[in-house]
PDB file of C-alpha atoms in Angstrom:
ATOM      1  CA  MET A   1       0.200  -0.041  -0.054  1.00  0.00           C
ATOM      2  CA  LYS A   2       2.725   2.741   0.776  1.00  0.00           C
ATOM      3  CA  ASN A   3       4.467   1.521  -2.526  1.00  0.00           C
ATOM      4  CA  THR A   4       1.093   2.235  -4.526  1.00  0.00           C
ATOM      5  CA  MET A   5      -0.116   5.292  -2.483  1.00  0.00           C
ATOM      6  CA  SER A   6       3.383   6.660  -2.911  1.00  0.00           C
ATOM      7  CA  HIS A   7       2.990   8.889  -6.170  1.00  0.00           C
ATOM      8  CA  HIS A   8       0.005  10.376  -4.283  1.00  0.00           C
ATOM      9  CA  THR A   9       1.810  11.072  -1.351  1.00  0.00           C
ATOM     10  CA  ILE A  10       4.398  13.195  -2.997  1.00  0.00           C
ATOM     11  CA  ASP A  11       1.723  15.146  -5.385  1.00  0.00           C
ATOM     12  CA  MET A  12      -0.231  16.002  -2.592  1.00  0.00           C
ATOM     13  CA  ILE A  13       2.786  17.477  -0.541  1.00  0.00           C
ATOM     14  CA  PHE A  14       3.703  19.144  -3.693  1.00  0.00           C
ATOM     15  CA  ALA A  15       0.441  20.357  -4.817  1.00  0.00           C
ATOM     16  CA  GLN A  16       0.408  24.230  -4.468  1.00  0.00           C
ATOM     17  CA  THR A  17       4.435  24.331  -5.795  1.00  0.00           C
ATOM     18  CA  TRP A  18       2.907  22.086  -9.329  1.00  0.00           C
ATOM     19  CA  LEU A  19       0.102  24.173  -9.617  1.00  0.00           C
ATOM     20  CA  MET A  20       1.726  27.531  -9.124  1.00  0.00           C
ATOM     21  CA  VAL A  21       4.397  26.854 -11.305  1.00  0.00           C
ATOM     22  CA  CYS A  22       1.986  26.141 -13.838  1.00  0.00           C
ATOM     23  CA  GLN A  23       0.033  29.570 -13.667  1.00  0.00           C
ATOM     24  CA  LEU A  24       3.625  30.823 -13.589  1.00  0.00           C
ATOM     25  CA  HIS A  25       4.087  29.259 -17.023  1.00  0.00           C
ATOM     26  CA  GLN A  26       1.339  31.007 -18.239  1.00  0.00           C
ATOM     27  CA  GLY A  27       2.911  34.179 -17.691  1.00  0.00           C
ATOM     28  CA  THR A  28       1.132  35.159 -14.534  1.00  0.00           C
ATOM     29  CA  ALA A  29       2.142  38.965 -13.685  1.00  0.00           C
ATOM     30  CA  ILE A  30       3.476  39.301 -10.069  1.00  0.00           C
ATOM     31  CA  SER A  31       3.165  43.214  -9.031  1.00  0.00           C
ATOM     32  CA  GLN A  32       3.849  42.676  -5.231  1.00  0.00           C
ATOM     33  CA  GLY A  33       7.276  41.086  -5.314  1.00  0.00           C
ATOM     34  CA  ASP A  34       8.175  40.849  -1.647  1.00  0.00           C
ATOM     35  CA  ASN A  35       4.068  39.358  -0.234  1.00  0.00           C
ATOM     36  CA  PHE A  36       4.684  36.620  -3.196  1.00  0.00           C
ATOM     37  CA  TYR A  37       8.265  35.849  -1.899  1.00  0.00           C
ATOM     38  CA  HIS A  38       7.304  35.690   1.559  1.00  0.00           C
ATOM     39  CA  ARG A  39       4.269  33.793   0.943  1.00  0.00           C
ATOM     40  CA  VAL A  40       6.501  31.499  -1.343  1.00  0.00           C
ATOM     41  CA  CYS A  41       8.814  31.245   1.817  1.00  0.00           C
ATOM     42  CA  GLN A  42       6.091  29.853   4.031  1.00  0.00           C
ATOM     43  CA  LEU A  43       5.080  27.250   1.342  1.00  0.00           C
ATOM     44  CA  ILE A  44       8.995  25.830   1.367  1.00  0.00           C
ATOM     45  CA  ASP A  45       8.247  25.616   4.997  1.00  0.00           C
ATOM     46  CA  GLU A  46       5.424  24.031   5.236  1.00  0.00           C
ATOM     47  CA  THR A  47       6.535  21.433   2.367  1.00  0.00           C
ATOM     48  CA  ARG A  48       9.273  20.673   4.850  1.00  0.00           C
ATOM     49  CA  GLN A  49       7.000  20.298   7.715  1.00  0.00           C
ATOM     50  CA  LYS A  50       4.650  17.958   6.000  1.00  0.00           C
ATOM     51  CA  LEU A  51       7.725  15.901   4.229  1.00  0.00           C
ATOM     52  CA  LEU A  52       9.203  15.375   8.050  1.00  0.00           C
ATOM     53  CA  GLU A  53       5.687  14.556   9.189  1.00  0.00           C
ATOM     54  CA  HIS A  54       5.681  11.943   6.742  1.00  0.00           C
ATOM     55  CA  GLY A  55       9.169  10.170   8.089  1.00  0.00           C
ATOM     56  CA  TYR A  56      11.636  11.140   5.008  1.00  0.00           C
ATOM     57  CA  PRO A  57      14.717  11.740   5.712  1.00  0.00           C
ATOM     58  CA  GLU A  58      16.779  14.313   5.813  1.00  0.00           C
ATOM     59  CA  THR A  59      18.765  13.468   2.896  1.00  0.00           C
ATOM     60  CA  ALA A  60      15.800  13.103   0.801  1.00  0.00           C
ATOM     61  CA  ILE A  61      13.927  16.276   1.756  1.00  0.00           C
ATOM     62  CA  GLU A  62      16.856  18.242   1.442  1.00  0.00           C
ATOM     63  CA  HIS A  63      17.016  16.820  -2.307  1.00  0.00           C
ATOM     64  CA  MET A  64      13.253  17.272  -2.711  1.00  0.00           C
ATOM     65  CA  GLN A  65      13.175  21.027  -1.852  1.00  0.00           C
ATOM     66  CA  TYR A  66      16.472  21.683  -3.631  1.00  0.00           C
ATOM     67  CA  ALA A  67      14.502  21.044  -6.918  1.00  0.00           C
ATOM     68  CA  GLN A  68      11.339  22.633  -5.402  1.00  0.00           C
ATOM     69  CA  CYS A  69      13.328  25.991  -5.118  1.00  0.00           C
ATOM     70  CA  ALA A  70      15.126  25.317  -8.383  1.00  0.00           C
ATOM     71  CA  LEU A  71      12.143  24.762 -10.462  1.00  0.00           C
ATOM     72  CA  ILE A  72      10.067  27.863  -8.748  1.00  0.00           C
ATOM     73  CA  ASP A  73      12.910  30.088  -9.029  1.00  0.00           C
ATOM     74  CA  GLU A  74      13.450  29.022 -12.995  1.00  0.00           C
ATOM     75  CA  SER A  75       9.723  29.177 -13.042  1.00  0.00           C
ATOM     76  CA  VAL A  76       9.558  33.252 -11.599  1.00  0.00           C
ATOM     77  CA  MET A  77      12.719  34.296 -13.736  1.00  0.00           C
ATOM     78  CA  ASN A  78      11.753  32.972 -17.203  1.00  0.00           C
ATOM     79  CA  ARG A  79       8.288  34.261 -17.556  1.00  0.00           C
ATOM     80  CA  GLN A  80       7.922  35.969 -21.547  1.00  0.00           C
ATOM     81  CA  HIS A  81       7.870  39.539 -21.106  1.00  0.00           C
ATOM     82  CA  GLN A  82       7.558  39.569 -17.359  1.00  0.00           C
ATOM     83  CA  GLN A  83      10.213  41.557 -15.560  1.00  0.00           C
ATOM     84  CA  ASP A  84       8.291  42.666 -12.976  1.00  0.00           C
ATOM     85  CA  ASP A  85       8.112  43.335  -9.210  1.00  0.00           C
ATOM     86  CA  GLY A  86       8.320  39.341  -8.869  1.00  0.00           C
ATOM     87  CA  TYR A  87      11.396  39.260 -11.298  1.00  0.00           C
ATOM     88  CA  ASN A  88      13.032  41.857  -9.294  1.00  0.00           C
ATOM     89  CA  THR A  89      12.542  40.671  -6.185  1.00  0.00           C
ATOM     90  CA  TRP A  90      13.734  37.285  -7.184  1.00  0.00           C
ATOM     91  CA  ILE A  91      16.755  38.313  -8.568  1.00  0.00           C
ATOM     92  CA  GLN A  92      17.586  39.822  -5.675  1.00  0.00           C
ATOM     93  CA  SER A  93      17.115  36.799  -3.614  1.00  0.00           C
ATOM     94  CA  PRO A  94      16.190  33.456  -5.273  1.00  0.00           C
ATOM     95  CA  LEU A  95      15.278  30.601  -2.995  1.00  0.00           C
ATOM     96  CA  GLN A  96      17.821  28.747  -3.847  1.00  0.00           C
ATOM     97  CA  ALA A  97      20.173  31.127  -1.972  1.00  0.00           C
ATOM     98  CA  ARG A  98      18.324  32.011   0.823  1.00  0.00           C
ATOM     99  CA  TYR A  99      17.760  27.945   1.477  1.00  0.00           C
ATOM    100  CA  PHE A 100      20.747  26.627   0.201  1.00  0.00           C
ATOM    101  CA  ASN A 101      23.468  29.282  -0.257  1.00  0.00           C
ATOM    102  CA  THR A 102      23.880  28.757  -4.065  1.00  0.00           C
ATOM    103  CA  LEU A 103      23.265  30.666  -7.487  1.00  0.00           C
ATOM    104  CA  GLU A 104      23.962  27.740  -9.313  1.00  0.00           C
ATOM    105  CA  ALA A 105      20.707  25.188  -9.046  1.00  0.00           C
ATOM    106  CA  GLY A 106      20.844  25.695 -13.004  1.00  0.00           C
ATOM    107  CA  ASP A 107      24.096  23.234 -13.089  1.00  0.00           C
ATOM    108  CA  LYS A 108      24.019  21.737  -9.503  1.00  0.00           C
ATOM    109  CA  LEU A 109      20.443  20.375  -9.911  1.00  0.00           C
ATOM    110  CA  TRP A 110      21.825  18.313 -12.418  1.00  0.00           C
ATOM    111  CA  ASP A 111      24.823  17.157 -10.742  1.00  0.00           C
ATOM    112  CA  ARG A 112      22.517  16.145  -7.837  1.00  0.00           C
ATOM    113  CA  LEU A 113      20.688  14.051 -10.646  1.00  0.00           C
ATOM    114  CA  ARG A 114      23.139  12.580 -11.856  1.00  0.00           C
ATOM    115  CA  SER A 115      24.685  11.581  -8.011  1.00  0.00           C
ATOM    116  CA  ILE A 116      20.993  10.430  -6.696  1.00  0.00           C
ATOM    117  CA  LEU A 117      20.921   8.278  -9.954  1.00  0.00           C
ATOM    118  CA  ASN A 118      23.896   6.412  -9.527  1.00  0.00           C
ATOM    119  CA  GLU A 119      23.451   5.364  -5.802  1.00  0.00           C
ATOM    120  CA  THR A 120      22.515   1.794  -5.473  1.00  0.00           C
ATOM    121  CA  ALA A 121      19.094   2.305  -4.005  1.00  0.00           C
ATOM    122  CA  PRO A 122      18.062   5.541  -4.538  1.00  0.00           C
ATOM    123  CA  ASN A 123      14.726   6.794  -2.625  1.00  0.00           C
ATOM    124  CA  PRO A 124      11.669   6.157  -5.190  1.00  0.00           C
ATOM    125  CA  ASP A 125      10.206   9.366  -3.839  1.00  0.00           C
ATOM    126  CA  VAL A 126      13.008  11.509  -4.656  1.00  0.00           C
ATOM    127  CA  LEU A 127      12.995   9.910  -8.322  1.00  0.00           C
ATOM    128  CA  LEU A 128       9.505  10.728  -8.691  1.00  0.00           C
ATOM    129  CA  CYS A 129      10.203  14.168  -7.640  1.00  0.00           C
ATOM    130  CA  PHE A 130      13.012  15.063 -10.242  1.00  0.00           C
ATOM    131  CA  HIS A 131      10.496  13.719 -12.375  1.00  0.00           C
ATOM    132  CA  ARG A 132       7.820  15.919 -11.628  1.00  0.00           C
ATOM    133  CA  VAL A 133      10.240  18.825 -11.667  1.00  0.00           C
ATOM    134  CA  LEU A 134      11.468  17.857 -15.024  1.00  0.00           C
ATOM    135  CA  THR A 135       8.054  16.851 -16.806  1.00  0.00           C
ATOM    136  CA  LEU A 136       7.149  20.710 -15.449  1.00  0.00           C
ATOM    137  CA  GLY A 137       9.816  21.788 -17.699  1.00  0.00           C
ATOM    138  CA  PHE A 138      12.911  22.915 -15.619  1.00  0.00           C
ATOM    139  CA  VAL A 139      16.070  23.009 -17.858  1.00  0.00           C
ATOM    140  CA  GLY A 140      18.443  24.683 -15.915  1.00  0.00           C
ATOM    141  CA  LYS A 141      21.848  25.193 -18.096  1.00  0.00           C
ATOM    142  CA  PHE A 142      20.536  23.702 -20.753  1.00  0.00           C
ATOM    143  CA  ARG A 143      18.352  25.939 -21.930  1.00  0.00           C
ATOM    144  CA  GLN A 144      16.016  23.917 -24.048  1.00  0.00           C
ATOM    145  CA  GLN A 145      14.048  20.879 -23.220  1.00  0.00           C
ATOM    146  CA  ASN A 146      15.300  18.544 -26.522  1.00  0.00           C
ATOM    147  CA  ALA A 147      18.758  19.275 -25.390  1.00  0.00           C
ATOM    148  CA  PRO A 148      20.605  16.078 -25.890  1.00  0.00           C
ATOM    149  CA  GLU A 149      22.333  15.559 -22.781  1.00  0.00           C
ATOM    150  CA  ARG A 150      19.011  16.599 -21.057  1.00  0.00           C
ATOM    151  CA  GLU A 151      17.364  14.255 -22.886  1.00  0.00           C
ATOM    152  CA  ARG A 152      19.770  11.313 -21.821  1.00  0.00           C
ATOM    153  CA  ILE A 153      19.527  12.326 -18.021  1.00  0.00           C
ATOM    154  CA  VAL A 154      15.211  12.037 -18.263  1.00  0.00           C
ATOM    155  CA  ALA A 155      15.954   8.652 -20.122  1.00  0.00           C
ATOM    156  CA  GLN A 156      18.005   7.537 -17.472  1.00  0.00           C
ATOM    157  CA  LEU A 157      15.749   8.675 -14.763  1.00  0.00           C
ATOM    158  CA  ASN A 158      13.152   7.230 -16.567  1.00  0.00           C
ATOM    159  CA  VAL A 159      14.620   3.582 -16.472  1.00  0.00           C
ATOM    160  CA  GLN A 160      15.075   4.149 -12.798  1.00  0.00           C
ATOM    161  CA  LEU A 161      11.532   5.163 -11.988  1.00  0.00           C
ATOM    162  CA  PRO A 162       9.799   1.808 -10.268  1.00  0.00           C
ATOM    163  CA  ASP A 163       7.111   0.423 -12.510  1.00  0.00           C
ATOM    164  CA  TYR A 164       4.230   1.399  -9.496  1.00  0.00           C
ATOM    165  CA  LEU A 165       4.998   4.691 -10.210  1.00  0.00           C
ATOM    166  CA  ILE A 166       4.885   4.673 -13.780  1.00  0.00           C
ATOM    167  CA  SER A 167       1.874   2.051 -14.951  1.00  0.00           C
ATOM    168  CA  SER A 168      -0.511   2.039 -12.046  1.00  0.00           C
ATOM    169  CA  ASP A 169      -2.801   3.470  -9.897  1.00  0.00           C
ATOM    170  CA  LEU A 170      -2.837   7.425 -11.318  1.00  0.00           C
ATOM    171  CA  PRO A 171      -6.376   8.866 -11.462  1.00  0.00           C
ATOM    172  CA  LEU A 172      -7.935   9.071 -14.349  1.00  0.00           C
ATOM    173  CA  VAL A 173      -6.243   6.858 -16.216  1.00  0.00           C
ATOM    174  CA  VAL A 174      -7.696   2.911 -17.175  1.00  0.00           C
ATOM    175  CA  LYS A 175      -5.165   0.397 -17.204  1.00  0.00           C
ATOM    176  CA  PRO A 176      -4.785  -1.231 -20.876  1.00  0.00           C
ATOM    177  CA  LYS A 177      -6.094  -5.280 -20.831  1.00  0.00           C
ATOM    178  CA  LEU A 178      -2.766  -5.887 -22.964  1.00  0.00           C
ATOM    179  CA  ARG A 179       0.683  -5.991 -22.085  1.00  0.00           C
ATOM    180  CA  PHE A 180       2.671  -2.964 -23.044  1.00  0.00           C
ATOM    181  CA  SER A 181       6.287  -2.240 -23.009  1.00  0.00           C
ATOM    182  CA  ARG A 182       7.967  -0.642 -20.117  1.00  0.00           C
ATOM    183  CA  ARG A 183       8.772   2.296 -22.896  1.00  0.00           C
ATOM    184  CA  ARG A 184       5.035   2.408 -23.421  1.00  0.00           C
ATOM    185  CA  LEU A 185       4.321   2.133 -19.719  1.00  0.00           C
ATOM    186  CA  TYR A 186       6.409   5.013 -19.107  1.00  0.00           C
ATOM    187  CA  TRP A 187       4.147   7.518 -21.745  1.00  0.00           C
ATOM    188  CA  PHE A 188       1.158   5.717 -19.972  1.00  0.00           C
ATOM    189  CA  GLY A 189       2.475   7.091 -16.665  1.00  0.00           C
ATOM    190  CA  TRP A 190       3.598  10.648 -18.155  1.00  0.00           C
ATOM    191  CA  ILE A 191       0.491  11.515 -19.617  1.00  0.00           C
ATOM    192  CA  GLY A 192      -1.463  10.420 -16.184  1.00  0.00           C
ATOM    193  CA  GLY A 193       0.783  12.689 -14.524  1.00  0.00           C
ATOM    194  CA  ALA A 194      -0.656  15.311 -16.422  1.00  0.00           C
ATOM    195  CA  LEU A 195      -3.988  14.134 -15.792  1.00  0.00           C
ATOM    196  CA  VAL A 196      -3.454  14.050 -12.170  1.00  0.00           C
ATOM    197  CA  LEU A 197      -2.083  17.744 -12.118  1.00  0.00           C
ATOM    198  CA  ALA A 198      -5.470  18.302 -14.211  1.00  0.00           C
ATOM    199  CA  ALA A 199      -7.583  17.292 -11.446  1.00  0.00           C
ATOM    200  CA  MET A 200      -5.697  18.509  -8.730  1.00  0.00           C
ATOM    201  CA  TRP A 201      -6.120  21.807 -10.358  1.00  0.00           C
ATOM    202  CA  TRP A 202      -9.530  21.830 -11.431  1.00  0.00           C
ATOM    203  CA  GLY A 203     -10.210  20.378  -7.518  1.00  0.00           C
ATOM    204  CA  PHE A 204      -9.168  23.033  -6.060  1.00  0.00           C
ATOM    205  CA  SER A 205     -11.972  25.490  -4.538  1.00  0.00           C
ATOM    206  CA  ALA A 206     -10.488  28.838  -5.732  1.00  0.00           C
ATOM    207  CA  SER A 207      -8.559  29.112  -8.653  1.00  0.00           C
ATOM    208  CA  LEU A 208      -5.028  29.258  -8.589  1.00  0.00           C
ATOM    209  CA  GLU A 209      -4.637  32.680  -9.848  1.00  0.00           C
ATOM    210  CA  HIS A 210      -6.797  34.034  -7.466  1.00  0.00           C
ATOM    211  CA  LEU A 211      -4.274  31.955  -4.679  1.00  0.00           C
ATOM    212  CA  LEU A 212      -1.580  34.163  -6.391  1.00  0.00           C
ATOM    213  CA  GLN A 213      -2.943  37.093  -6.119  1.00  0.00           C
ATOM    214  CA  GLN A 214      -3.539  36.415  -2.561  1.00  0.00           C
ATOM    215  CA  TRP A 215      -0.202  35.741  -1.691  1.00  0.00           C
ATOM    216  CA  MET A 216       1.250  38.762  -3.561  1.00  0.00           C
ATOM    217  CA  THR A 217      -1.182  41.307  -1.377  1.00  0.00           C
ATOM    218  CA  GLN A 218      -0.707  39.080   2.036  1.00  0.00           C
ATOM    219  CA  GLY A 219       2.473  40.188   3.482  1.00  0.00           C
TER     220      GLY A 219
END
């Protein structure tokens, strides 16, 4: 049961992060950068507390929150035509600098992921978290999602993801009755992951845009 529910746990813990990033990718303007930054820091802290409550070890928490900070930083900074108050706030103090004392997450996230993939028994939830971050478009130093080296690392990650994370029990996905190759199962899992995000998106009582506006106006 723990294994089959693992992906749901990660997606629920990081739900607001995933949804916020989706909204930022739509180019949402941030008019009150300081307030929004403060609320995002609260989100980072709340995420850490939830991970602790679920019993994740400190090393796993550090990996997942590093990926979380890197994804949010890139999503805020890379919005097209949006060098607004949010951009100006972030450029002064990215989350990666605040929480990890680095300005190199665009490079170091990939180094960290390579290190995790080379472990004898990497934590599957950490792998899933990184998979979500990459699925949501993080590119870092590669600049483009189709960069050959990025695709090679993503392919290695896909191979190491446990079958139960890519082939079963994702909401809104009907299990196929026929046998499929692992490659095809991966694509079902990827599509399922997108449907999970869509389901969570519509499941929130208030729109994310409204949530972002609240974050920007509340200190």
